[in-house]
Short mmCIF file of N, CA and C in Angstrom, two decimals:
data_model
loop_
_atom_site.label_atom_id
_atom_site.label_comp_id
_atom_site.label_asym_id
_atom_site.label_seq_id
_atom_site.Cartn_x
_atom_site.Cartn_y
_atom_site.Cartn_z
N MET A 626 197.39 15.64 290.01
CA MET A 626 197.71 16.99 289.58
C MET A 626 197.82 16.99 288.05
N GLU A 627 197.14 17.89 287.41
CA GLU A 627 197.17 18.00 285.96
C GLU A 627 198.33 18.91 285.54
N THR A 628 199.16 18.44 284.58
CA THR A 628 200.29 19.26 284.12
C THR A 628 200.22 19.47 282.61
N HIS A 629 200.81 20.57 282.17
CA HIS A 629 200.85 20.93 280.75
C HIS A 629 202.24 21.44 280.42
N ASP A 630 202.82 20.97 279.31
CA ASP A 630 204.06 21.56 278.82
C ASP A 630 203.75 22.99 278.39
N ALA A 631 204.70 23.89 278.61
CA ALA A 631 204.43 25.30 278.31
C ALA A 631 205.68 26.05 277.90
N GLU A 632 205.46 27.13 277.15
CA GLU A 632 206.51 28.12 276.91
C GLU A 632 206.27 29.22 277.94
N ILE A 633 207.31 29.57 278.67
CA ILE A 633 207.20 30.56 279.75
C ILE A 633 208.12 31.73 279.43
N VAL A 634 207.54 32.93 279.39
CA VAL A 634 208.33 34.15 279.26
C VAL A 634 208.48 34.71 280.67
N PHE A 635 209.71 34.75 281.16
CA PHE A 635 210.02 35.10 282.55
C PHE A 635 210.82 36.40 282.55
N THR A 636 210.27 37.43 283.20
CA THR A 636 210.97 38.70 283.35
C THR A 636 211.22 38.94 284.83
N SER A 637 212.46 39.22 285.18
CA SER A 637 212.85 39.46 286.56
C SER A 637 213.44 40.86 286.67
N ARG A 638 212.93 41.62 287.64
CA ARG A 638 213.46 42.97 287.90
C ARG A 638 213.85 43.04 289.37
N ILE A 639 215.04 43.56 289.63
CA ILE A 639 215.49 43.78 291.00
C ILE A 639 215.87 45.25 291.12
N VAL A 640 215.24 45.94 292.07
CA VAL A 640 215.49 47.36 292.29
C VAL A 640 215.99 47.53 293.72
N SER A 641 217.15 48.18 293.86
CA SER A 641 217.73 48.43 295.18
C SER A 641 217.78 49.93 295.44
N ARG A 642 217.13 50.37 296.51
CA ARG A 642 217.18 51.79 296.87
C ARG A 642 218.58 52.21 297.30
N GLN A 643 219.28 51.32 298.02
CA GLN A 643 220.61 51.66 298.52
C GLN A 643 221.67 51.66 297.43
N GLN A 644 221.51 50.79 296.42
CA GLN A 644 222.52 50.68 295.37
C GLN A 644 221.84 50.72 294.00
N PRO A 645 221.43 51.91 293.54
CA PRO A 645 220.74 51.99 292.25
C PRO A 645 221.54 51.41 291.08
N ASP A 646 222.86 51.42 291.19
CA ASP A 646 223.69 50.85 290.12
C ASP A 646 223.55 49.33 290.04
N ALA A 647 223.04 48.72 291.11
CA ALA A 647 222.89 47.26 291.15
C ALA A 647 221.55 46.79 290.59
N ASN A 648 220.71 47.71 290.14
CA ASN A 648 219.41 47.33 289.58
C ASN A 648 219.61 46.39 288.39
N GLN A 649 218.75 45.37 288.29
CA GLN A 649 218.89 44.37 287.23
C GLN A 649 217.54 44.09 286.58
N ILE A 650 217.59 43.77 285.31
CA ILE A 650 216.40 43.26 284.62
C ILE A 650 216.86 42.16 283.67
N THR A 651 216.18 41.03 283.72
CA THR A 651 216.48 39.93 282.81
C THR A 651 215.17 39.40 282.24
N LYS A 652 215.26 38.91 281.02
CA LYS A 652 214.08 38.33 280.37
C LYS A 652 214.52 37.05 279.69
N SER A 653 213.76 35.98 279.91
CA SER A 653 214.09 34.68 279.33
C SER A 653 212.83 34.04 278.76
N VAL A 654 213.01 33.30 277.69
CA VAL A 654 211.93 32.48 277.14
C VAL A 654 212.35 31.03 277.38
N LEU A 655 211.54 30.31 278.15
CA LEU A 655 211.91 28.99 278.64
C LEU A 655 210.84 27.96 278.33
N ARG A 656 211.24 26.72 278.30
CA ARG A 656 210.29 25.61 278.24
C ARG A 656 210.13 25.09 279.66
N GLY A 657 208.89 24.79 280.02
CA GLY A 657 208.64 24.30 281.36
C GLY A 657 207.30 23.60 281.43
N ARG A 658 206.75 23.55 282.63
CA ARG A 658 205.45 22.92 282.83
C ARG A 658 204.59 23.80 283.73
N ILE A 659 203.30 23.73 283.50
CA ILE A 659 202.30 24.38 284.34
C ILE A 659 201.50 23.25 284.97
N ALA A 660 201.26 23.33 286.26
CA ALA A 660 200.48 22.30 286.95
C ALA A 660 199.40 22.97 287.78
N GLU A 661 198.28 22.27 287.93
CA GLU A 661 197.19 22.74 288.77
C GLU A 661 196.91 21.66 289.81
N GLY A 662 196.68 22.08 291.04
CA GLY A 662 196.32 21.12 292.06
C GLY A 662 196.19 21.76 293.41
N ALA A 663 195.29 21.22 294.23
CA ALA A 663 195.09 21.68 295.61
C ALA A 663 194.87 23.19 295.69
N GLY A 664 194.14 23.74 294.72
CA GLY A 664 193.82 25.16 294.75
C GLY A 664 194.98 26.08 294.42
N SER A 665 196.05 25.52 293.85
CA SER A 665 197.23 26.32 293.52
C SER A 665 197.66 26.09 292.08
N LEU A 666 198.44 27.03 291.58
CA LEU A 666 199.05 26.94 290.26
C LEU A 666 200.56 26.80 290.47
N TYR A 667 201.19 25.91 289.72
CA TYR A 667 202.62 25.66 289.84
C TYR A 667 203.30 25.97 288.51
N LEU A 668 204.41 26.69 288.58
CA LEU A 668 205.27 26.93 287.41
C LEU A 668 206.55 26.14 287.67
N ILE A 669 206.93 25.29 286.74
CA ILE A 669 208.10 24.42 286.92
C ILE A 669 208.99 24.61 285.69
N PHE A 670 210.23 25.08 285.91
CA PHE A 670 211.12 25.34 284.78
C PHE A 670 212.56 25.39 285.26
N SER A 671 213.49 25.35 284.31
CA SER A 671 214.92 25.49 284.58
C SER A 671 215.42 26.76 283.92
N ALA A 672 216.38 27.41 284.56
CA ALA A 672 216.97 28.63 284.02
C ALA A 672 218.41 28.73 284.48
N THR A 673 219.18 29.55 283.78
CA THR A 673 220.57 29.78 284.16
C THR A 673 220.65 31.07 284.96
N VAL A 674 221.23 30.99 286.15
CA VAL A 674 221.46 32.16 286.99
C VAL A 674 222.86 32.67 286.65
N PRO A 675 222.98 33.96 286.25
CA PRO A 675 224.29 34.50 285.89
C PRO A 675 225.33 34.26 287.00
N GLU A 676 226.50 33.85 286.59
CA GLU A 676 227.64 33.62 287.47
C GLU A 676 227.42 32.49 288.47
N ALA A 677 226.35 31.69 288.29
CA ALA A 677 226.11 30.58 289.21
C ALA A 677 225.90 29.27 288.46
N GLY A 678 225.01 29.29 287.46
CA GLY A 678 224.75 28.07 286.70
C GLY A 678 223.28 27.74 286.60
N LEU A 679 223.01 26.50 286.25
CA LEU A 679 221.65 26.03 286.01
C LEU A 679 220.91 25.77 287.32
N VAL A 680 219.67 26.23 287.39
CA VAL A 680 218.83 25.99 288.56
C VAL A 680 217.44 25.54 288.09
N ASP A 681 216.80 24.75 288.93
CA ASP A 681 215.44 24.29 288.68
C ASP A 681 214.50 25.03 289.62
N TYR A 682 213.48 25.66 289.05
CA TYR A 682 212.51 26.43 289.83
C TYR A 682 211.19 25.69 289.93
N THR A 683 210.56 25.78 291.08
CA THR A 683 209.15 25.45 291.26
C THR A 683 208.55 26.64 291.99
N ILE A 684 207.56 27.26 291.38
CA ILE A 684 206.90 28.41 292.01
C ILE A 684 205.44 28.04 292.19
N LYS A 685 205.02 28.04 293.44
CA LYS A 685 203.64 27.70 293.80
C LYS A 685 202.90 28.99 294.13
N LEU A 686 201.75 29.19 293.49
CA LEU A 686 200.94 30.39 293.72
C LEU A 686 199.55 29.95 294.17
N SER A 687 199.12 30.40 295.34
CA SER A 687 197.80 30.01 295.83
C SER A 687 196.71 30.68 295.01
N GLY A 688 195.60 30.01 294.90
CA GLY A 688 194.49 30.54 294.12
C GLY A 688 193.89 31.81 294.68
N ASP A 689 194.07 32.06 295.98
CA ASP A 689 193.49 33.27 296.59
C ASP A 689 194.40 34.49 296.48
N GLY A 690 195.61 34.33 295.90
CA GLY A 690 196.52 35.46 295.71
C GLY A 690 197.15 35.98 296.98
N ARG A 691 197.15 35.18 298.04
CA ARG A 691 197.71 35.64 299.31
C ARG A 691 199.08 35.06 299.61
N GLU A 692 199.37 33.89 299.04
CA GLU A 692 200.66 33.28 299.37
C GLU A 692 201.28 32.57 298.17
N ALA A 693 202.60 32.41 298.27
CA ALA A 693 203.37 31.75 297.21
C ALA A 693 204.60 31.12 297.85
N LEU A 694 205.24 30.25 297.10
CA LEU A 694 206.49 29.64 297.53
C LEU A 694 207.42 29.59 296.33
N ILE A 695 208.63 30.11 296.50
CA ILE A 695 209.66 30.02 295.46
C ILE A 695 210.66 28.97 295.95
N ARG A 696 210.83 27.92 295.15
CA ARG A 696 211.80 26.88 295.50
C ARG A 696 212.75 26.74 294.32
N ARG A 697 214.03 26.85 294.62
CA ARG A 697 215.05 26.77 293.58
C ARG A 697 216.06 25.72 294.01
N LYS A 698 216.35 24.78 293.10
CA LYS A 698 217.33 23.72 293.37
C LYS A 698 218.43 23.83 292.32
N GLY A 699 219.61 23.38 292.68
CA GLY A 699 220.71 23.40 291.73
C GLY A 699 221.86 24.24 292.23
N ALA A 700 222.38 25.11 291.36
CA ALA A 700 223.59 25.88 291.66
C ALA A 700 223.47 26.76 292.91
N VAL A 701 222.37 27.43 293.10
CA VAL A 701 222.18 28.31 294.27
C VAL A 701 220.77 28.09 294.84
N PRO A 702 220.61 27.05 295.68
CA PRO A 702 219.29 26.72 296.21
C PRO A 702 218.68 27.86 297.03
N LEU A 703 217.36 27.96 296.92
CA LEU A 703 216.59 28.97 297.65
C LEU A 703 215.25 28.36 298.00
N ARG A 704 214.78 28.64 299.19
CA ARG A 704 213.41 28.30 299.58
C ARG A 704 212.85 29.54 300.25
N GLN A 705 211.90 30.20 299.58
CA GLN A 705 211.35 31.45 300.12
C GLN A 705 209.82 31.42 300.07
N PRO A 706 209.19 31.22 301.24
CA PRO A 706 207.74 31.39 301.28
C PRO A 706 207.40 32.87 301.23
N LEU A 707 206.25 33.19 300.64
CA LEU A 707 205.79 34.57 300.56
C LEU A 707 204.34 34.64 301.02
N PHE A 708 204.01 35.68 301.75
CA PHE A 708 202.65 35.92 302.20
C PHE A 708 202.44 37.43 302.13
N VAL A 709 201.36 37.86 301.51
CA VAL A 709 201.13 39.29 301.32
C VAL A 709 201.07 40.01 302.67
N GLY A 710 201.94 41.02 302.81
CA GLY A 710 201.94 41.87 303.99
C GLY A 710 202.62 41.31 305.22
N GLU A 711 203.18 40.10 305.14
CA GLU A 711 203.81 39.48 306.31
C GLU A 711 205.24 39.05 305.99
N PRO A 712 206.21 39.39 306.84
CA PRO A 712 207.57 38.92 306.61
C PRO A 712 207.65 37.40 306.83
N MET A 713 208.28 36.71 305.90
CA MET A 713 208.42 35.26 305.97
C MET A 713 209.89 34.89 305.85
N ARG A 714 210.33 33.98 306.71
CA ARG A 714 211.72 33.53 306.69
C ARG A 714 211.93 32.44 305.65
N GLY A 715 213.12 32.47 305.05
CA GLY A 715 213.50 31.46 304.08
C GLY A 715 214.99 31.20 304.16
N THR A 716 215.52 30.45 303.21
CA THR A 716 216.95 30.15 303.18
C THR A 716 217.49 30.27 301.76
N PHE A 717 218.75 30.67 301.68
CA PHE A 717 219.49 30.80 300.44
C PHE A 717 220.82 30.11 300.66
N GLU A 718 221.20 29.19 299.78
CA GLU A 718 222.47 28.49 299.95
C GLU A 718 223.49 29.04 298.97
N ALA A 719 224.45 29.76 299.53
CA ALA A 719 225.56 30.31 298.74
C ALA A 719 226.72 29.32 298.78
N PRO A 720 227.72 29.48 297.92
CA PRO A 720 228.87 28.57 297.93
C PRO A 720 229.56 28.49 299.29
N PHE A 721 229.45 29.53 300.10
CA PHE A 721 230.13 29.56 301.39
C PHE A 721 229.22 29.23 302.56
N GLY A 722 227.98 28.80 302.31
CA GLY A 722 227.10 28.38 303.39
C GLY A 722 225.66 28.82 303.22
N LYS A 723 224.82 28.35 304.14
CA LYS A 723 223.39 28.66 304.12
C LYS A 723 223.14 29.99 304.82
N LEU A 724 222.36 30.86 304.16
CA LEU A 724 222.05 32.18 304.70
C LEU A 724 220.55 32.32 304.92
N GLU A 725 220.18 33.09 305.94
CA GLU A 725 218.77 33.35 306.21
C GLU A 725 218.26 34.47 305.32
N THR A 726 217.04 34.30 304.84
CA THR A 726 216.37 35.35 304.08
C THR A 726 215.08 35.71 304.80
N GLU A 727 214.58 36.87 304.47
CA GLU A 727 213.25 37.27 304.93
C GLU A 727 212.63 38.10 303.82
N ALA A 728 211.41 37.76 303.45
CA ALA A 728 210.76 38.48 302.36
C ALA A 728 209.32 38.79 302.73
N THR A 729 208.88 39.96 302.29
CA THR A 729 207.49 40.38 302.47
C THR A 729 206.89 40.61 301.10
N ALA A 730 205.84 39.85 300.79
CA ALA A 730 205.18 40.00 299.49
C ALA A 730 204.31 41.25 299.50
N LEU A 731 204.40 42.01 298.43
CA LEU A 731 203.54 43.17 298.24
C LEU A 731 202.38 42.82 297.31
N LYS A 732 202.64 41.87 296.39
CA LYS A 732 201.60 41.48 295.44
C LYS A 732 201.88 40.06 294.94
N ILE A 733 200.82 39.26 294.87
CA ILE A 733 200.89 37.91 294.31
C ILE A 733 199.66 37.74 293.43
N ASN A 734 199.86 37.37 292.17
CA ASN A 734 198.68 37.14 291.33
C ASN A 734 198.97 36.04 290.31
N SER A 735 197.91 35.39 289.88
CA SER A 735 198.04 34.38 288.83
C SER A 735 196.70 34.18 288.15
N SER A 736 196.77 33.81 286.89
CA SER A 736 195.57 33.45 286.14
C SER A 736 195.95 32.35 285.17
N TRP A 737 195.02 31.44 284.94
CA TRP A 737 195.25 30.32 284.04
C TRP A 737 193.94 29.99 283.37
N ASP A 738 193.93 30.00 282.06
CA ASP A 738 192.74 29.67 281.28
C ASP A 738 192.95 28.29 280.68
N ARG A 739 192.24 27.30 281.20
CA ARG A 739 192.41 25.92 280.72
C ARG A 739 192.08 25.78 279.24
N GLU A 740 191.07 26.52 278.80
CA GLU A 740 190.62 26.40 277.42
C GLU A 740 191.69 26.85 276.42
N THR A 741 192.29 28.01 276.68
CA THR A 741 193.33 28.53 275.77
C THR A 741 194.72 28.07 276.18
N ARG A 742 194.82 27.43 277.33
CA ARG A 742 196.11 26.99 277.89
C ARG A 742 197.11 28.14 277.97
N SER A 743 196.65 29.25 278.50
CA SER A 743 197.54 30.40 278.64
C SER A 743 197.25 31.09 279.97
N GLY A 744 198.23 31.86 280.43
CA GLY A 744 198.03 32.56 281.69
C GLY A 744 199.17 33.49 282.02
N THR A 745 199.05 34.10 283.18
CA THR A 745 200.07 35.02 283.68
C THR A 745 200.23 34.80 285.18
N ALA A 746 201.36 35.22 285.69
CA ALA A 746 201.59 35.19 287.13
C ALA A 746 202.57 36.31 287.46
N GLY A 747 202.47 36.82 288.67
CA GLY A 747 203.37 37.88 289.09
C GLY A 747 203.61 37.86 290.58
N LEU A 748 204.82 38.19 290.96
CA LEU A 748 205.21 38.31 292.36
C LEU A 748 205.97 39.61 292.52
N VAL A 749 205.63 40.37 293.55
CA VAL A 749 206.40 41.55 293.93
C VAL A 749 206.68 41.40 295.42
N TYR A 750 207.97 41.45 295.78
CA TYR A 750 208.33 41.29 297.19
C TYR A 750 209.63 42.02 297.49
N GLU A 751 209.80 42.35 298.77
CA GLU A 751 211.04 42.95 299.24
C GLU A 751 211.78 41.90 300.04
N MET A 752 213.11 41.84 299.84
CA MET A 752 213.88 40.77 300.46
C MET A 752 215.06 41.30 301.27
N MET A 753 215.29 40.60 302.38
CA MET A 753 216.46 40.83 303.23
C MET A 753 217.29 39.55 303.20
N LEU A 754 218.61 39.70 303.23
CA LEU A 754 219.53 38.57 303.30
C LEU A 754 220.44 38.80 304.49
N GLN A 755 220.38 37.90 305.47
CA GLN A 755 221.15 38.04 306.71
C GLN A 755 220.89 39.41 307.36
N GLY A 756 219.64 39.88 307.30
CA GLY A 756 219.27 41.14 307.93
C GLY A 756 219.55 42.39 307.11
N GLU A 757 220.18 42.24 305.94
CA GLU A 757 220.50 43.37 305.07
C GLU A 757 219.51 43.44 303.92
N TYR A 758 218.99 44.65 303.64
CA TYR A 758 218.04 44.83 302.55
C TYR A 758 218.71 44.54 301.22
N VAL A 759 218.10 43.67 300.41
CA VAL A 759 218.64 43.32 299.10
C VAL A 759 217.96 44.15 298.01
N GLY A 760 216.62 44.27 298.11
CA GLY A 760 215.91 45.05 297.11
C GLY A 760 214.48 44.58 296.94
N ARG A 761 213.82 45.23 295.99
CA ARG A 761 212.45 44.85 295.61
C ARG A 761 212.54 44.01 294.35
N PHE A 762 211.94 42.84 294.42
CA PHE A 762 211.95 41.90 293.31
C PHE A 762 210.58 41.91 292.66
N ARG A 763 210.57 41.91 291.33
CA ARG A 763 209.33 41.78 290.58
C ARG A 763 209.54 40.68 289.55
N LEU A 764 208.82 39.59 289.71
CA LEU A 764 208.90 38.46 288.80
C LEU A 764 207.60 38.38 288.02
N ASP A 765 207.68 38.45 286.71
CA ASP A 765 206.50 38.37 285.85
C ASP A 765 206.63 37.17 284.92
N PHE A 766 205.54 36.45 284.78
CA PHE A 766 205.51 35.26 283.94
C PHE A 766 204.32 35.34 282.99
N ARG A 767 204.55 35.01 281.74
CA ARG A 767 203.47 34.79 280.77
C ARG A 767 203.72 33.39 280.22
N PHE A 768 202.68 32.59 280.15
CA PHE A 768 202.89 31.22 279.71
C PHE A 768 201.77 30.74 278.80
N THR A 769 202.17 29.87 277.88
CA THR A 769 201.24 29.30 276.92
C THR A 769 201.51 27.81 276.85
N GLY A 770 200.47 27.02 277.06
CA GLY A 770 200.60 25.57 276.98
C GLY A 770 200.87 25.13 275.56
N MET A 771 201.66 24.08 275.44
CA MET A 771 202.01 23.54 274.13
C MET A 771 201.21 22.26 273.91
N LYS A 772 200.80 22.03 272.69
CA LYS A 772 199.98 20.85 272.40
C LYS A 772 200.83 19.67 272.02
#
């Protein structure tokens, strides 16, 4: 698998129909790695989750734009597979125990230009936690490989 050090601009938006006051948007500029292999693009980076702490992310995006996997290790572990148009079960580990998640991807996209060492990726999905609607998540990434 070929990897490249990268600067990643990560924007996260969470919109809740039930609780509009809970809507969130965060933007971070992070150092991480971009990897290519087995027909997929991988984003690997660490970030701080508010009120939880440091977490390590690995986000796998299939080349066909149909599926992805969000894996988070550290303060609040998460494993959430995503498939466009299909509900997929995952897990979220809170301080008080492991909880079931279910997410349906609405959009998955990624692009990577080896020559310029730059690209973008995006995920839009709706998530349930223990059967309760959490909201619509939109994760956008812009990344540039470092020499």
